[in-house]
PDB file of C-alpha atoms in Angstrom:
ATOM      1  CA  MET R 986     106.192  77.758  90.615  1.00 42.00           C
ATOM      2  CA  ALA R 987     102.531  78.809  90.814  1.00 40.00           C
ATOM      3  CA  ALA R 988     103.166  80.564  94.097  1.00 41.00           C
ATOM      4  CA  ALA R 989     106.108  82.414  92.609  1.00 41.00           C
ATOM      5  CA  ALA R 990     104.045  83.431  89.600  1.00 40.00           C
ATOM      6  CA  PHE R 991     101.235  84.648  91.827  1.00 37.00           C
ATOM      7  CA  ALA R 992     103.596  86.658  93.977  1.00 41.00           C
ATOM      8  CA  LYS R 993     105.184  88.174  90.875  1.00 39.00           C
ATOM      9  CA  GLY R 994     101.844  89.054  89.295  1.00 39.00           C
ATOM     10  CA  ALA R 995     100.271  90.549  92.389  1.00 39.00           C
ATOM     11  CA  GLY R 996     103.284  92.108  94.011  1.00 39.00           C
ATOM     12  CA  LEU R 997     102.432  90.077  97.093  1.00 40.00           C
ATOM     13  CA  CYS R 998     103.684  86.939  98.779  1.00 37.00           C
ATOM     14  CA  SER R 999     102.290  84.934 101.652  1.00 38.00           C
ATOM     15  CA  ALA R1000     105.005  86.196 103.986  1.00 35.00           C
ATOM     16  CA  LYS R1001     103.702  89.731 103.539  1.00 42.00           C
ATOM     17  CA  LEU R1002     100.096  88.886 104.321  1.00 47.00           C
ATOM     18  CA  PRO R1003      99.060  90.002 107.821  1.00 43.00           C
ATOM     19  CA  ARG R1004      98.592  86.931 109.957  1.00 43.00           C
ATOM     20  CA  PRO R1005      95.422  86.190 111.938  1.00 40.00           C
ATOM     21  CA  LEU R1006      95.449  87.839 115.356  1.00 36.00           C
ATOM     22  CA  LEU R1007      97.013  85.559 117.957  1.00 35.00           C
ATOM     23  CA  ARG R1008      94.490  86.226 120.689  1.00 37.00           C
ATOM     24  CA  THR R1009      91.904  84.148 118.865  1.00 37.00           C
ATOM     25  CA  GLN R1010      92.866  80.498 118.729  1.00 35.00           C
ATOM     26  CA  ARG R1011      91.111  78.755 115.899  1.00 41.00           C
ATOM     27  CA  ALA R1012      91.128  75.363 114.271  1.00 37.00           C
ATOM     28  CA  PHE R1013      89.315  73.675 111.434  1.00 40.00           C
ATOM     29  CA  ALA R1014      87.806  70.251 111.890  1.00 37.00           C
ATOM     30  CA  SER R1015      89.992  67.520 110.472  1.00 35.00           C
ATOM     31  CA  GLY R1016      89.166  65.924 107.164  1.00 38.00           C
ATOM     32  CA  GLY R1017      90.244  68.553 104.627  1.00 40.00           C
ATOM     33  CA  GLY R1018      88.137  71.349 103.181  1.00 41.00           C
ATOM     34  CA  GLY R1019      88.415  69.986  99.675  1.00 43.00           C
ATOM     35  CA  ALA R1020      86.960  66.558 100.392  1.00 42.00           C
ATOM     36  CA  PRO R1021      83.423  66.263  98.953  1.00 42.00           C
ATOM     37  CA  GLY R1022      80.731  66.057 101.590  1.00 47.00           C
ATOM     38  CA  ARG R1023      83.099  67.108 104.368  1.00 48.00           C
ATOM     39  CA  ARG R1024      82.270  70.247 106.320  1.00 52.00           C
ATOM     40  CA  GLN R1025      84.883  72.300 108.109  1.00 53.00           C
ATOM     41  CA  GLN R1026      83.575  74.236 111.096  1.00 55.00           C
ATOM     42  CA  CYS R1027      85.673  76.982 112.635  1.00 52.00           C
ATOM     43  CA  GLN R1028      86.204  76.557 116.360  1.00 53.00           C
ATOM     44  CA  GLN R1029      87.512  79.448 118.412  1.00 51.00           C
ATOM     45  CA  VAL R1030      88.272  80.547 121.929  1.00 48.00           C
ATOM     46  CA  PRO R1031      87.649  84.276 121.590  1.00 47.00           C
ATOM     47  CA  ALA R1032      89.051  87.042 123.730  1.00 56.00           C
ATOM     48  CA  GLU R1033      85.985  89.083 122.810  1.00 61.00           C
ATOM     49  CA  PRO R1034      82.575  88.233 121.289  1.00 66.00           C
ATOM     50  CA  ARG R1035      82.915  86.999 117.725  1.00 81.00           C
ATOM     51  CA  LEU R1036      81.022  89.119 115.225  1.00 95.00           C
ATOM     52  CA  THR R1037      81.362  86.738 112.286  1.00 97.00           C
ATOM     53  CA  ARG R1038      80.448  83.114 111.638  1.00 97.00           C
ATOM     54  CA  THR R1039      82.466  80.994 109.256  1.00 97.00           C
ATOM     55  CA  TRP R1040      82.577  77.467 107.884  1.00 97.00           C
ATOM     56  CA  GLN R1041      84.201  75.753 104.958  1.00 97.00           C
ATOM     57  CA  GLN R1042      82.865  72.933 102.792  1.00 97.00           C
ATOM     58  CA  ASP R1043      84.092  71.522  99.489  1.00 96.00           C
ATOM     59  CA  GLY R1044      86.599  74.351  99.053  1.00 97.00           C
ATOM     60  CA  ILE R1045      84.063  77.132  99.680  1.00 98.00           C
ATOM     61  CA  ARG R1046      84.523  79.293 102.776  1.00 98.00           C
ATOM     62  CA  ASN R1047      81.426  81.146 103.958  1.00 98.00           C
ATOM     63  CA  ILE R1048      81.933  84.203 106.149  1.00 98.00           C
ATOM     64  CA  VAL R1049      78.806  85.769 107.627  1.00 98.00           C
ATOM     65  CA  LEU R1050      78.747  89.228 109.219  1.00 98.00           C
ATOM     66  CA  ASN R1051      76.803  88.261 112.322  1.00 97.00           C
ATOM     67  CA  ASN R1052      75.679  91.277 114.313  1.00 96.00           C
ATOM     68  CA  PRO R1053      72.190  91.948 112.927  1.00 96.00           C
ATOM     69  CA  LEU R1054      71.065  93.911 116.004  1.00 95.00           C
ATOM     70  CA  LYS R1055      73.613  96.546 114.987  1.00 95.00           C
ATOM     71  CA  ARG R1056      72.889  96.133 111.277  1.00 96.00           C
ATOM     72  CA  ASN R1057      76.212  94.329 110.836  1.00 97.00           C
ATOM     73  CA  ALA R1058      78.073  97.586 111.374  1.00 97.00           C
ATOM     74  CA  LEU R1059      81.746  97.404 110.449  1.00 97.00           C
ATOM     75  CA  SER R1060      83.023  98.208 113.921  1.00 96.00           C
ATOM     76  CA  LEU R1061      86.730  97.760 114.554  1.00 96.00           C
ATOM     77  CA  SER R1062      85.980  94.384 116.164  1.00 95.00           C
ATOM     78  CA  MET R1063      83.897  93.306 113.163  1.00 97.00           C
ATOM     79  CA  ILE R1064      86.631  94.343 110.718  1.00 97.00           C
ATOM     80  CA  ARG R1065      89.271  92.457 112.703  1.00 96.00           C
ATOM     81  CA  SER R1066      87.065  89.377 112.874  1.00 96.00           C
ATOM     82  CA  LEU R1067      86.459  89.535 109.128  1.00 97.00           C
ATOM     83  CA  ARG R1068      90.188  89.874 108.487  1.00 97.00           C
ATOM     84  CA  GLU R1069      90.959  86.824 110.624  1.00 96.00           C
ATOM     85  CA  ASP R1070      88.361  84.716 108.854  1.00 97.00           C
ATOM     86  CA  ILE R1071      89.652  85.754 105.445  1.00 98.00           C
ATOM     87  CA  LEU R1072      93.311  85.088 106.202  1.00 97.00           C
ATOM     88  CA  HIS R1073      92.927  81.821 108.099  1.00 96.00           C
ATOM     89  CA  ASP R1074      94.906  79.152 106.225  1.00 96.00           C
ATOM     90  CA  ILE R1075      94.698  81.303 103.091  1.00 96.00           C
ATOM     91  CA  GLU R1076      97.480  79.387 101.301  1.00 95.00           C
ATOM     92  CA  SER R1077      95.776  75.990 101.704  1.00 96.00           C
ATOM     93  CA  THR R1078      94.886  74.344  98.398  1.00 95.00           C
ATOM     94  CA  ASP R1079      91.685  73.183 100.100  1.00 96.00           C
ATOM     95  CA  LEU R1080      90.439  76.780  99.989  1.00 98.00           C
ATOM     96  CA  ARG R1081      89.168  77.750  96.542  1.00 98.00           C
ATOM     97  CA  VAL R1082      86.690  80.603  96.994  1.00 98.00           C
ATOM     98  CA  ILE R1083      85.302  82.866  99.754  1.00 98.00           C
ATOM     99  CA  ILE R1084      81.685  84.039 100.078  1.00 98.00           C
ATOM    100  CA  ILE R1085      80.895  87.029 102.323  1.00 98.00           C
ATOM    101  CA  SER R1086      77.284  87.633 103.393  1.00 98.00           C
ATOM    102  CA  GLY R1087      75.352  89.337 106.191  1.00 98.00           C
ATOM    103  CA  GLU R1088      72.903  87.954 108.749  1.00 97.00           C
ATOM    104  CA  GLY R1089      69.501  89.636 108.744  1.00 96.00           C
ATOM    105  CA  PRO R1090      67.941  92.275 106.465  1.00 97.00           C
ATOM    106  CA  VAL R1091      71.095  94.429 106.260  1.00 98.00           C
ATOM    107  CA  PHE R1092      74.289  93.207 104.602  1.00 98.00           C
ATOM    108  CA  SER R1093      76.197  95.941 106.415  1.00 98.00           C
ATOM    109  CA  SER R1094      75.359  99.503 107.394  1.00 97.00           C
ATOM    110  CA  GLY R1095      78.993 100.601 107.289  1.00 96.00           C
ATOM    111  CA  HIS R1096      81.081 101.949 110.147  1.00 96.00           C
ATOM    112  CA  ASP R1097      79.693 102.079 113.682  1.00 94.00           C
ATOM    113  CA  LEU R1098      79.119 105.817 114.140  1.00 92.00           C
ATOM    114  CA  LYS R1099      79.444 105.453 117.924  1.00 92.00           C
ATOM    115  CA  GLU R1100      83.075 104.502 117.344  1.00 92.00           C
ATOM    116  CA  LEU R1101      83.545 107.701 115.378  1.00 91.00           C
ATOM    117  CA  ALA R1102      82.328 110.011 118.137  1.00 91.00           C
ATOM    118  CA  PHE R1103      84.659 112.903 119.005  1.00 92.00           C
ATOM    119  CA  GLU R1104      85.335 111.415 122.437  1.00 90.00           C
ATOM    120  CA  LYS R1105      87.019 108.354 120.912  1.00 92.00           C
ATOM    121  CA  GLY R1106      89.874 110.515 119.719  1.00 93.00           C
ATOM    122  CA  GLU R1107      91.848 110.848 116.520  1.00 93.00           C
ATOM    123  CA  LYS R1108      94.088 107.832 117.221  1.00 95.00           C
ATOM    124  CA  HIS R1109      91.084 105.507 117.409  1.00 93.00           C
ATOM    125  CA  HIS R1110      89.472 107.063 114.351  1.00 95.00           C
ATOM    126  CA  ARG R1111      92.672 106.561 112.358  1.00 95.00           C
ATOM    127  CA  GLU R1112      92.869 102.915 113.458  1.00 96.00           C
ATOM    128  CA  VAL R1113      89.289 102.256 112.319  1.00 96.00           C
ATOM    129  CA  PHE R1114      89.805 103.648 108.823  1.00 96.00           C
ATOM    130  CA  GLU R1115      93.285 102.222 108.335  1.00 97.00           C
ATOM    131  CA  THR R1116      92.191  98.732 109.407  1.00 97.00           C
ATOM    132  CA  CYS R1117      89.144  98.874 107.168  1.00 97.00           C
ATOM    133  CA  SER R1118      91.230 100.077 104.228  1.00 97.00           C
ATOM    134  CA  GLU R1119      93.681  97.235 104.848  1.00 97.00           C
ATOM    135  CA  VAL R1120      90.894  94.666 104.515  1.00 98.00           C
ATOM    136  CA  MET R1121      89.426  96.300 101.409  1.00 98.00           C
ATOM    137  CA  THR R1122      92.792  96.417  99.637  1.00 97.00           C
ATOM    138  CA  LEU R1123      93.576  92.869 100.742  1.00 97.00           C
ATOM    139  CA  LEU R1124      90.623  91.313  98.902  1.00 98.00           C
ATOM    140  CA  PRO R1125      91.914  91.721  95.325  1.00 97.00           C
ATOM    141  CA  LYS R1126      95.359  90.473  96.422  1.00 97.00           C
ATOM    142  CA  LEU R1127      94.065  87.157  97.763  1.00 98.00           C
ATOM    143  CA  PRO R1128      94.902  84.029  95.724  1.00 97.00           C
ATOM    144  CA  VAL R1129      91.230  82.989  95.700  1.00 98.00           C
ATOM    145  CA  PRO R1130      88.148  84.838  94.391  1.00 98.00           C
ATOM    146  CA  VAL R1131      85.864  86.598  96.882  1.00 98.00           C
ATOM    147  CA  ILE R1132      82.110  86.751  96.268  1.00 98.00           C
ATOM    148  CA  ALA R1133      79.776  89.198  98.017  1.00 98.00           C
ATOM    149  CA  LYS R1134      76.313  87.697  98.547  1.00 98.00           C
ATOM    150  CA  VAL R1135      73.924  90.554  99.328  1.00 98.00           C
ATOM    151  CA  ASN R1136      70.344  90.133 100.482  1.00 98.00           C
ATOM    152  CA  GLY R1137      69.291  93.532 101.763  1.00 98.00           C
ATOM    153  CA  LEU R1138      70.783  96.952 102.390  1.00 98.00           C
ATOM    154  CA  ALA R1139      74.486  97.740 101.943  1.00 98.00           C
ATOM    155  CA  THR R1140      75.480 101.279 102.883  1.00 98.00           C
ATOM    156  CA  ALA R1141      78.667 103.311 103.271  1.00 98.00           C
ATOM    157  CA  ALA R1142      81.557 100.946 104.152  1.00 98.00           C
ATOM    158  CA  GLY R1143      79.147  98.032 103.613  1.00 98.00           C
ATOM    159  CA  CYS R1144      78.696  99.202 100.037  1.00 98.00           C
ATOM    160  CA  GLN R1145      82.482  99.635  99.875  1.00 98.00           C
ATOM    161  CA  LEU R1146      82.901  95.974 100.858  1.00 98.00           C
ATOM    162  CA  VAL R1147      80.602  94.869  98.033  1.00 98.00           C
ATOM    163  CA  ALA R1148      82.538  96.988  95.534  1.00 98.00           C
ATOM    164  CA  SER R1149      85.847  95.556  96.765  1.00 98.00           C
ATOM    165  CA  CYS R1150      84.900  91.908  96.162  1.00 98.00           C
ATOM    166  CA  ASP R1151      85.749  90.172  92.880  1.00 98.00           C
ATOM    167  CA  ILE R1152      82.148  89.130  92.217  1.00 98.00           C
ATOM    168  CA  ALA R1153      78.947  90.520  93.740  1.00 98.00           C
ATOM    169  CA  VAL R1154      75.572  88.771  93.599  1.00 98.00           C
ATOM    170  CA  ALA R1155      72.453  90.332  95.111  1.00 98.00           C
ATOM    171  CA  SER R1156      68.766  89.674  95.568  1.00 98.00           C
ATOM    172  CA  GLU R1157      66.220  91.857  93.795  1.00 98.00           C
ATOM    173  CA  LYS R1158      65.288  93.623  97.040  1.00 98.00           C
ATOM    174  CA  SER R1159      68.856  94.742  97.797  1.00 98.00           C
ATOM    175  CA  ARG R1160      69.755  98.426  97.935  1.00 98.00           C
ATOM    176  CA  PHE R1161      73.079 100.273  97.915  1.00 98.00           C
ATOM    177  CA  ALA R1162      73.889 103.737  99.239  1.00 98.00           C
ATOM    178  CA  THR R1163      76.614 106.016 100.584  1.00 98.00           C
ATOM    179  CA  PRO R1164      74.589 108.317 102.862  1.00 97.00           C
ATOM    180  CA  GLY R1165      77.462 109.701 104.933  1.00 97.00           C
ATOM    181  CA  VAL R1166      77.021 113.171 103.465  1.00 97.00           C
ATOM    182  CA  ASN R1167      73.619 113.374 105.185  1.00 96.00           C
ATOM    183  CA  VAL R1168      75.187 113.009 108.658  1.00 95.00           C
ATOM    184  CA  GLY R1169      78.165 115.257 107.985  1.00 96.00           C
ATOM    185  CA  LEU R1170      80.697 112.528 107.201  1.00 96.00           C
ATOM    186  CA  PHE R1171      81.349 112.255 103.459  1.00 97.00           C
ATOM    187  CA  CYS R1172      81.927 108.657 102.345  1.00 97.00           C
ATOM    188  CA  SER R1173      85.463 109.310 101.130  1.00 97.00           C
ATOM    189  CA  THR R1174      86.859 105.813 101.723  1.00 97.00           C
ATOM    190  CA  PRO R1175      83.833 104.064 100.159  1.00 98.00           C
ATOM    191  CA  GLY R1176      84.336 106.429  97.250  1.00 98.00           C
ATOM    192  CA  VAL R1177      87.687 104.788  96.496  1.00 98.00           C
ATOM    193  CA  ALA R1178      86.040 101.437  95.763  1.00 98.00           C
ATOM    194  CA  LEU R1179      82.932 102.919  94.142  1.00 97.00           C
ATOM    195  CA  GLY R1180      84.965 105.144  91.859  1.00 97.00           C
ATOM    196  CA  ARG R1181      86.722 102.043  90.545  1.00 96.00           C
ATOM    197  CA  SER R1182      83.531 100.031  90.094  1.00 97.00           C
ATOM    198  CA  LEU R1183      81.059 102.599  88.769  1.00 97.00           C
ATOM    199  CA  PRO R1184      81.166 105.330  86.130  1.00 97.00           C
ATOM    200  CA  ARG R1185      82.485 108.515  87.733  1.00 97.00           C
ATOM    201  CA  LYS R1186      79.267 110.520  87.502  1.00 98.00           C
ATOM    202  CA  VAL R1187      77.181 107.642  88.878  1.00 98.00           C
ATOM    203  CA  ALA R1188      79.554 107.260  91.818  1.00 98.00           C
ATOM    204  CA  MET R1189      79.514 111.006  92.462  1.00 98.00           C
ATOM    205  CA  GLU R1190      75.711 111.103  92.458  1.00 98.00           C
ATOM    206  CA  MET R1191      75.660 108.365  95.081  1.00 98.00           C
ATOM    207  CA  LEU R1192      78.261 110.145  97.194  1.00 98.00           C
ATOM    208  CA  LEU R1193      76.768 113.636  96.876  1.00 98.00           C
ATOM    209  CA  THR R1194      73.092 112.767  97.413  1.00 98.00           C
ATOM    210  CA  GLY R1195      73.229 109.708  99.649  1.00 97.00           C
ATOM    211  CA  GLU R1196      70.278 108.285  97.730  1.00 98.00           C
ATOM    212  CA  ALA R1197      69.935 104.523  97.482  1.00 98.00           C
ATOM    213  CA  MET R1198      70.492 102.599  94.270  1.00 98.00           C
ATOM    214  CA  THR R1199      68.317  99.592  93.467  1.00 98.00           C
ATOM    215  CA  ALA R1200      69.830  96.212  92.703  1.00 98.00           C
ATOM    216  CA  GLN R1201      68.903  96.548  89.035  1.00 98.00           C
ATOM    217  CA  GLU R1202      70.562  99.972  88.860  1.00 98.00           C
ATOM    218  CA  ALA R1203      73.643  98.576  90.591  1.00 98.00           C
ATOM    219  CA  LEU R1204      73.759  95.782  88.016  1.00 98.00           C
ATOM    220  CA  LEU R1205      73.340  98.235  85.136  1.00 98.00           C
ATOM    221  CA  HIS R1206      76.231 100.410  86.332  1.00 98.00           C
ATOM    222  CA  GLY R1207      78.620  97.570  87.192  1.00 97.00           C
ATOM    223  CA  LEU R1208      78.521  97.369  90.990  1.00 98.00           C
ATOM    224  CA  LEU R1209      76.958  93.895  90.783  1.00 98.00           C
ATOM    225  CA  SER R1210      77.677  90.829  88.680  1.00 98.00           C
ATOM    226  CA  ARG R1211      74.066  89.687  88.676  1.00 97.00           C
ATOM    227  CA  VAL R1212      70.688  90.118  90.396  1.00 98.00           C
ATOM    228  CA  ILE R1213      68.778  87.034  91.525  1.00 97.00           C
ATOM    229  CA  PRO R1214      65.325  86.413  93.043  1.00 98.00           C
ATOM    230  CA  GLU R1215      65.719  86.154  96.804  1.00 98.00           C
ATOM    231  CA  ASP R1216      64.675  82.504  96.944  1.00 98.00           C
ATOM    232  CA  LYS R1217      67.366  81.607  94.388  1.00 98.00           C
ATOM    233  CA  LEU R1218      70.206  83.730  95.815  1.00 98.00           C
ATOM    234  CA  GLU R1219      71.892  80.979  97.833  1.00 98.00           C
ATOM    235  CA  GLU R1220      71.599  78.464  95.020  1.00 98.00           C
ATOM    236  CA  GLU R1221      73.026  80.794  92.370  1.00 98.00           C
ATOM    237  CA  THR R1222      75.878  82.018  94.559  1.00 98.00           C
ATOM    238  CA  LEU R1223      76.921  78.444  95.301  1.00 98.00           C
ATOM    239  CA  ARG R1224      76.649  77.566  91.616  1.00 98.00           C
ATOM    240  CA  ILE R1225      79.150  80.308  90.782  1.00 98.00           C
ATOM    241  CA  ALA R1226      81.448  79.262  93.627  1.00 98.00           C
ATOM    242  CA  ARG R1227      81.339  75.586  92.619  1.00 98.00           C
ATOM    243  CA  ARG R1228      82.115  76.470  89.024  1.00 98.00           C
ATOM    244  CA  ILE R1229      85.226  78.328  90.202  1.00 98.00           C
ATOM    245  CA  CYS R1230      86.193  75.280  92.266  1.00 97.00           C
ATOM    246  CA  GLU R1231      86.262  73.181  89.080  1.00 97.00           C
ATOM    247  CA  SER R1232      89.310  75.116  87.835  1.00 97.00           C
ATOM    248  CA  SER R1233      92.932  74.976  88.947  1.00 97.00           C
ATOM    249  CA  ARG R1234      93.590  77.066  92.054  1.00 97.00           C
ATOM    250  CA  SER R1235      97.040  78.054  90.810  1.00 97.00           C
ATOM    251  CA  VAL R1236      95.709  79.160  87.421  1.00 97.00           C
ATOM    252  CA  VAL R1237      92.881  81.149  89.027  1.00 98.00           C
ATOM    253  CA  ALA R1238      95.348  82.823  91.415  1.00 97.00           C
ATOM    254  CA  LEU R1239      97.654  83.805  88.582  1.00 97.00           C
ATOM    255  CA  GLY R1240      94.786  85.043  86.430  1.00 97.00           C
ATOM    256  CA  LYS R1241      93.208  87.083  89.215  1.00 98.00           C
ATOM    257  CA  SER R1242      96.456  88.803  90.193  1.00 97.00           C
ATOM    258  CA  THR R1243      97.258  89.573  86.568  1.00 98.00           C
ATOM    259  CA  PHE R1244      93.814  91.046  85.902  1.00 98.00           C
ATOM    260  CA  TYR R1245      94.126  93.592  88.703  1.00 97.00           C
ATOM    261  CA  LYS R1246      97.734  94.425  87.817  1.00 97.00           C
ATOM    262  CA  GLN R1247      97.034  95.117  84.146  1.00 97.00           C
ATOM    263  CA  MET R1248      93.964  97.215  84.985  1.00 96.00           C
ATOM    264  CA  GLU R1249      96.313  99.796  86.536  1.00 96.00           C
ATOM    265  CA  GLN R1250      98.464 100.009  83.386  1.00 97.00           C
ATOM    266  CA  ASP R1251      98.065 101.654  80.007  1.00 97.00           C
ATOM    267  CA  VAL R1252      96.944  99.370  77.176  1.00 98.00           C
ATOM    268  CA  GLY R1253     100.429  98.715  75.827  1.00 98.00           C
ATOM    269  CA  ALA R1254     101.896  97.844  79.224  1.00 98.00           C
ATOM    270  CA  ALA R1255      98.833  95.768  80.025  1.00 98.00           C
ATOM    271  CA  TYR R1256      99.307  93.629  76.919  1.00 98.00           C
ATOM    272  CA  ARG R1257     103.000  93.168  77.701  1.00 98.00           C
ATOM    273  CA  THR R1258     102.144  92.072  81.246  1.00 98.00           C
ATOM    274  CA  ALA R1259      99.392  89.736  80.086  1.00 98.00           C
ATOM    275  CA  SER R1260     101.541  88.221  77.322  1.00 98.00           C
ATOM    276  CA  ARG R1261     104.332  87.472  79.783  1.00 98.00           C
ATOM    277  CA  VAL R1262     101.903  85.892  82.215  1.00 97.00           C
ATOM    278  CA  MET R1263     100.340  83.738  79.479  1.00 97.00           C
ATOM    279  CA  VAL R1264     103.803  82.243  78.906  1.00 97.00           C
ATOM    280  CA  GLU R1265     104.224  81.732  82.661  1.00 97.00           C
ATOM    281  CA  ASN R1266     100.791  80.108  82.783  1.00 97.00           C
ATOM    282  CA  LEU R1267     101.844  77.612  80.107  1.00 96.00           C
ATOM    283  CA  ALA R1268     104.835  76.671  82.246  1.00 95.00           C
ATOM    284  CA  LEU R1269     102.621  75.772  85.200  1.00 96.00           C
ATOM    285  CA  GLN R1270     101.963  72.091  85.775  1.00 96.00           C
ATOM    286  CA  ASP R1271      98.236  72.748  85.611  1.00 95.00           C
ATOM    287  CA  GLY R1272      98.677  74.822  82.456  1.00 95.00           C
ATOM    288  CA  GLN R1273     100.152  71.815  80.700  1.00 95.00           C
ATOM    289  CA  GLU R1274      97.656  69.428  82.268  1.00 94.00           C
ATOM    290  CA  GLY R1275      94.699  71.453  81.006  1.00 95.00           C
ATOM    291  CA  ILE R1276      95.943  71.464  77.419  1.00 95.00           C
ATOM    292  CA  LYS R1277      96.762  67.751  77.493  1.00 95.00           C
ATOM    293  CA  ALA R1278      93.328  66.969  78.922  1.00 95.00           C
ATOM    294  CA  PHE R1279      91.613  69.054  76.238  1.00 96.00           C
ATOM    295  CA  VAL R1280      93.528  67.336  73.427  1.00 96.00           C
ATOM    296  CA  SER R1281      92.861  63.915  74.957  1.00 96.00           C
ATOM    297  CA  LYS R1282      89.191  64.772  75.511  1.00 96.00           C
ATOM    298  CA  ARG R1283      89.338  63.916  79.194  1.00 96.00           C
ATOM    299  CA  LYS R1284      88.728  65.742  82.460  1.00 95.00           C
ATOM    300  CA  PRO R1285      91.863  67.472  83.784  1.00 95.00           C
ATOM    301  CA  ALA R1286      93.462  66.273  87.012  1.00 96.00           C
ATOM    302  CA  TRP R1287      94.546  69.516  88.662  1.00 94.00           C
ATOM    303  CA  SER R1288      97.474  69.600  91.069  1.00 95.00           C
ATOM    304  CA  HIS R1289      96.602  73.163  92.263  1.00 93.00           C
ATOM    305  CA  SER R1290     100.330  73.764  92.724  1.00 84.00           C
TER     306      SER R1290
END
């Protein structure tokens, strides 16, 4: 019933999610991602060099953009690798939250400009932007929250990735920019995410000048959820993720999908949608369990179904 409610709220079902690419065979170590103290390590036999690292422990999947020599550029290979890591076993109740971070001093510098050279051709250029847009639009449709953990520079499509996540936590030294205008390529696709995360005039200033925004400015304008000292970034991000893991997966999935759906509606329609979903939430097994546990003054035993 939870799955049906999620699909109804988000306009999405698992059958419509793009599946991980078949050329990369991957498995998670046995033992279950939700078991305390157990660590799931992705194993793969890649057809090409993997540009991300991923592991899962206690319901939290960490995905690390892992090409620091190229400033974690979102090349087509990187985007595909990220998509695979996100979608792997996405319907498993063992998975409760995803954290995306970057190796090295740059979270991501955005698209690989070498891939956008004229010689690559329009077909390749279209594939790059369409694949990237697919991943960005996928994030809010996932049944689990996605957290961006930023410790450094995030520019262009890298900044777009931060804006597309449900929660974004950054260190004090982090910076955010959309400098494409300075090299003759306006950041139009990053502007889609920024325009929905920031006030319009703030987003336009970023897009038109290419100037970097500090972490504190990004927090002030709504791009970030919070700013943390660098030495506390890992600890605070995990604290948020673990707190999410304490709740019912099915309730979180329903709530997340409903939030994004009602944000696209006028106030009246939004309240009608939310009221209907509140009733559906009460009909969930975990909806009833939570209320019973509260009344009985005990810890709820979630089924996550």
